[in-house]
């Protein structure tokens, strides 16, 4: 069985979802291929898209929010935005060669623009394999309603189904499996064991700080704000590839004289261990990070949402009692104080996380896809057998 996983470089989450699914499929004996569709079609387009997304969402957030809101509210305007359709129409003919050479049994798209391309190709008969789109946020991006010819759309929760149907997506196509994350986040790690791996105490309240893959937020300012509470916190800070933030935090830690202990890390591959050791996470609300935290039962304090989809993630999480959001009038120290000084609130958060979470989303999607492929193959074999039994059908 061959599985083609298509993504688009715009943040880290889309590729991470594809990689998590690829690992699971390969564990089931399938051959997989992960492709950034625009890097394949045109590296110039891929770089422009990645940089454009970063610049618009980080440096001109109001413009990005305006565009997102307009396309969400006005479907007619969305249909008239032909730039994506033009690029995908031209790219489809080049991409058809990749599909023909790989001959996938199923295609999974972890970004709406990749799904848009496959949908156009299916409409023209250029793709026959069953194809599934994956929405990696707790909302429906406005372009999904324009993806008309996929076999299914994976959503983050059953609670999004109503909104998806209102936006014109047929309910029978909606697969509310949850956002697929790596299976390692679905494995139980005892807090004591996680703390032992990190060399920290299991008896002190622990806060994990993550700012996302694109360098949003000021982690040094966040850590300073935590220490101002004068509580006995252990602070775990993940800087990723941001070397300047890493240096600043190391310098702050060297000069800090207080109750908190601070562990500063660069790029890590053990986030599941960090989450298992933590009592809460301070993070921007990217769909993948949020889903990983939910799988780990970890309360969230949300900061610096990207306008558009991440602001919708915040709405979903807050409306379902899973997270708090830092604002000018509800600063980080207040959010932490509320969380750590209200056992009833903390209990309700854990209950909400258990009710909403789909930690097995990736496994469910892999099982569904394999069953779908087997059903298609069985149907094709039966049709071939019937044709062989009635050779007059061939002449006809």
PDB file of N, CA and C in Angstrom, residues 7-17 36 46 49-51 53-54 57 110-111 136 212-216 284 286 288 306 309-310:
ATOM      1  N   UNK A   7       1.634  18.408   1.947  1.00  0.00           N
ATOM      2  CA  UNK A   7       1.617  19.497   2.916  1.00  0.00           C
ATOM      3  C   UNK A   7       2.046  20.782   2.231  1.00  0.00           C
ATOM      4  N   UNK A   8       2.023  21.875   2.978  1.00  0.00           N
ATOM      5  CA  UNK A   8       2.488  23.175   2.513  1.00  0.00           C
ATOM      6  C   UNK A   8       3.248  23.813   3.665  1.00  0.00           C
ATOM      7  N   UNK A   9       4.410  24.392   3.381  1.00  0.00           N
ATOM      8  CA  UNK A   9       5.217  24.998   4.419  1.00  0.00           C
ATOM      9  C   UNK A   9       4.631  26.338   4.821  1.00  0.00           C
ATOM     10  N   UNK A  10       3.935  26.363   5.954  1.00  0.00           N
ATOM     11  CA  UNK A  10       3.403  27.600   6.544  1.00  0.00           C
ATOM     12  C   UNK A  10       3.281  27.309   8.037  1.00  0.00           C
ATOM     13  N   UNK A  11       4.405  27.469   8.761  1.00  0.00           N
ATOM     14  CA  UNK A  11       4.453  26.992  10.133  1.00  0.00           C
ATOM     15  C   UNK A  11       4.889  25.537  10.156  1.00  0.00           C
ATOM     16  N   UNK A  12       5.102  25.016  11.350  1.00  0.00           N
ATOM     17  CA  UNK A  12       5.655  23.670  11.506  1.00  0.00           C
ATOM     18  C   UNK A  12       4.587  22.587  11.575  1.00  0.00           C
ATOM     19  N   UNK A  13       3.384  22.935  12.026  1.00  0.00           N
ATOM     20  CA  UNK A  13       2.374  21.942  12.364  1.00  0.00           C
ATOM     21  C   UNK A  13       1.941  21.057  11.221  1.00  0.00           C
ATOM     22  N   UNK A  14       1.792  21.623  10.026  1.00  0.00           N
ATOM     23  CA  UNK A  14       1.294  20.840   8.892  1.00  0.00           C
ATOM     24  C   UNK A  14       2.265  19.712   8.533  1.00  0.00           C
ATOM     25  N   UNK A  15       3.559  20.030   8.530  1.00  0.00           N
ATOM     26  CA  UNK A  15       4.556  19.001   8.217  1.00  0.00           C
ATOM     27  C   UNK A  15       4.641  17.979   9.342  1.00  0.00           C
ATOM     28  N   UNK A  16       4.555  18.440  10.598  1.00  0.00           N
ATOM     29  CA  UNK A  16       4.630  17.516  11.734  1.00  0.00           C
ATOM     30  C   UNK A  16       3.472  16.522  11.708  1.00  0.00           C
ATOM     31  N   UNK A  17       2.290  16.988  11.320  1.00  0.00           N
ATOM     32  CA  UNK A  17       1.143  16.090  11.195  1.00  0.00           C
ATOM     33  C   UNK A  17       1.400  15.046  10.125  1.00  0.00           C
ATOM     34  N   UNK A  36       5.906  18.624  -0.107  1.00  0.00           N
ATOM     35  CA  UNK A  36       5.413  19.995  -0.056  1.00  0.00           C
ATOM     36  C   UNK A  36       4.987  20.341  -1.487  1.00  0.00           C
ATOM     37  N   UNK A  46       6.819  28.445  -3.328  1.00  0.00           N
ATOM     38  CA  UNK A  46       6.881  27.911  -1.968  1.00  0.00           C
ATOM     39  C   UNK A  46       7.545  28.913  -1.017  1.00  0.00           C
ATOM     40  N   UNK A  49       5.261  31.940  -0.476  1.00  0.00           N
ATOM     41  CA  UNK A  49       4.131  31.623   0.393  1.00  0.00           C
ATOM     42  C   UNK A  49       4.568  31.557   1.849  1.00  0.00           C
ATOM     43  N   UNK A  50       5.679  30.864   2.122  1.00  0.00           N
ATOM     44  CA  UNK A  50       6.155  30.724   3.495  1.00  0.00           C
ATOM     45  C   UNK A  50       6.535  32.073   4.095  1.00  0.00           C
ATOM     46  N   UNK A  51       7.286  32.890   3.339  1.00  0.00           N
ATOM     47  CA  UNK A  51       7.692  34.191   3.844  1.00  0.00           C
ATOM     48  C   UNK A  51       6.500  35.136   3.949  1.00  0.00           C
ATOM     49  N   UNK A  53       3.380  34.360   4.528  1.00  0.00           N
ATOM     50  CA  UNK A  53       2.576  33.987   5.692  1.00  0.00           C
ATOM     51  C   UNK A  53       3.223  34.501   6.975  1.00  0.00           C
ATOM     52  N   UNK A  54       4.554  34.321   7.087  1.00  0.00           N
ATOM     53  CA  UNK A  54       5.266  34.774   8.280  1.00  0.00           C
ATOM     54  C   UNK A  54       5.174  36.287   8.427  1.00  0.00           C
ATOM     55  N   UNK A  57       1.374  37.559   9.034  1.00  0.00           N
ATOM     56  CA  UNK A  57       0.778  37.197  10.316  1.00  0.00           C
ATOM     57  C   UNK A  57       1.552  37.774  11.498  1.00  0.00           C
ATOM     58  N   UNK A 110      -2.494  17.698   4.559  1.00  0.00           N
ATOM     59  CA  UNK A 110      -2.488  18.327   5.880  1.00  0.00           C
ATOM     60  C   UNK A 110      -2.567  19.847   5.799  1.00  0.00           C
ATOM     61  N   UNK A 111      -2.793  20.389   4.620  1.00  0.00           N
ATOM     62  CA  UNK A 111      -2.981  21.830   4.440  1.00  0.00           C
ATOM     63  C   UNK A 111      -4.081  22.053   3.422  1.00  0.00           C
ATOM     64  N   UNK A 136      -6.085  21.291  10.571  1.00  0.00           N
ATOM     65  CA  UNK A 136      -5.197  21.212  11.724  1.00  0.00           C
ATOM     66  C   UNK A 136      -5.419  22.358  12.716  1.00  0.00           C
ATOM     67  N   UNK A 212       6.305  28.601  19.998  1.00  0.00           N
ATOM     68  CA  UNK A 212       5.953  28.247  18.627  1.00  0.00           C
ATOM     69  C   UNK A 212       7.147  28.219  17.705  1.00  0.00           C
ATOM     70  N   UNK A 213       6.945  27.661  16.511  1.00  0.00           N
ATOM     71  CA  UNK A 213       8.058  27.429  15.581  1.00  0.00           C
ATOM     72  C   UNK A 213       8.495  28.684  14.839  1.00  0.00           C
ATOM     73  N   UNK A 214       7.672  29.751  14.863  1.00  0.00           N
ATOM     74  CA  UNK A 214       7.965  30.925  14.049  1.00  0.00           C
ATOM     75  C   UNK A 214       8.482  32.109  14.855  1.00  0.00           C
ATOM     76  N   UNK A 215       8.823  31.862  16.140  1.00  0.00           N
ATOM     77  CA  UNK A 215       9.478  32.892  16.920  1.00  0.00           C
ATOM     78  C   UNK A 215       8.577  33.977  17.460  1.00  0.00           C
ATOM     79  N   UNK A 216       7.310  33.692  17.650  1.00  0.00           N
ATOM     80  CA  UNK A 216       6.402  34.687  18.203  1.00  0.00           C
ATOM     81  C   UNK A 216       6.648  34.867  19.695  1.00  0.00           C
ATOM     82  N   UNK A 284       1.535  29.785  22.417  1.00  0.00           N
ATOM     83  CA  UNK A 284       0.633  30.310  21.406  1.00  0.00           C
ATOM     84  C   UNK A 284      -0.242  29.151  20.929  1.00  0.00           C
ATOM     85  N   UNK A 286      -1.260  27.248  18.471  1.00  0.00           N
ATOM     86  CA  UNK A 286      -1.208  26.471  17.238  1.00  0.00           C
ATOM     87  C   UNK A 286      -1.956  25.163  17.402  1.00  0.00           C
ATOM     88  N   UNK A 288      -1.526  22.096  16.453  1.00  0.00           N
ATOM     89  CA  UNK A 288      -0.800  20.874  16.806  1.00  0.00           C
ATOM     90  C   UNK A 288      -0.339  20.911  18.269  1.00  0.00           C
ATOM     91  N   UNK A 306      -1.946  33.970  16.436  1.00  0.00           N
ATOM     92  CA  UNK A 306      -1.916  34.536  15.094  1.00  0.00           C
ATOM     93  C   UNK A 306      -3.343  34.924  14.717  1.00  0.00           C
ATOM     94  N   UNK A 309      -6.961  31.888  12.193  1.00  0.00           N
ATOM     95  CA  UNK A 309      -7.234  30.543  12.678  1.00  0.00           C
ATOM     96  C   UNK A 309      -6.855  30.351  14.145  1.00  0.00           C
ATOM     97  N   UNK A 310      -5.742  30.950  14.605  1.00  0.00           N
ATOM     98  CA  UNK A 310      -5.361  30.747  16.000  1.00  0.00           C
ATOM     99  C   UNK A 310      -6.275  31.514  16.953  1.00  0.00           C
TER     100      UNK A 310
END
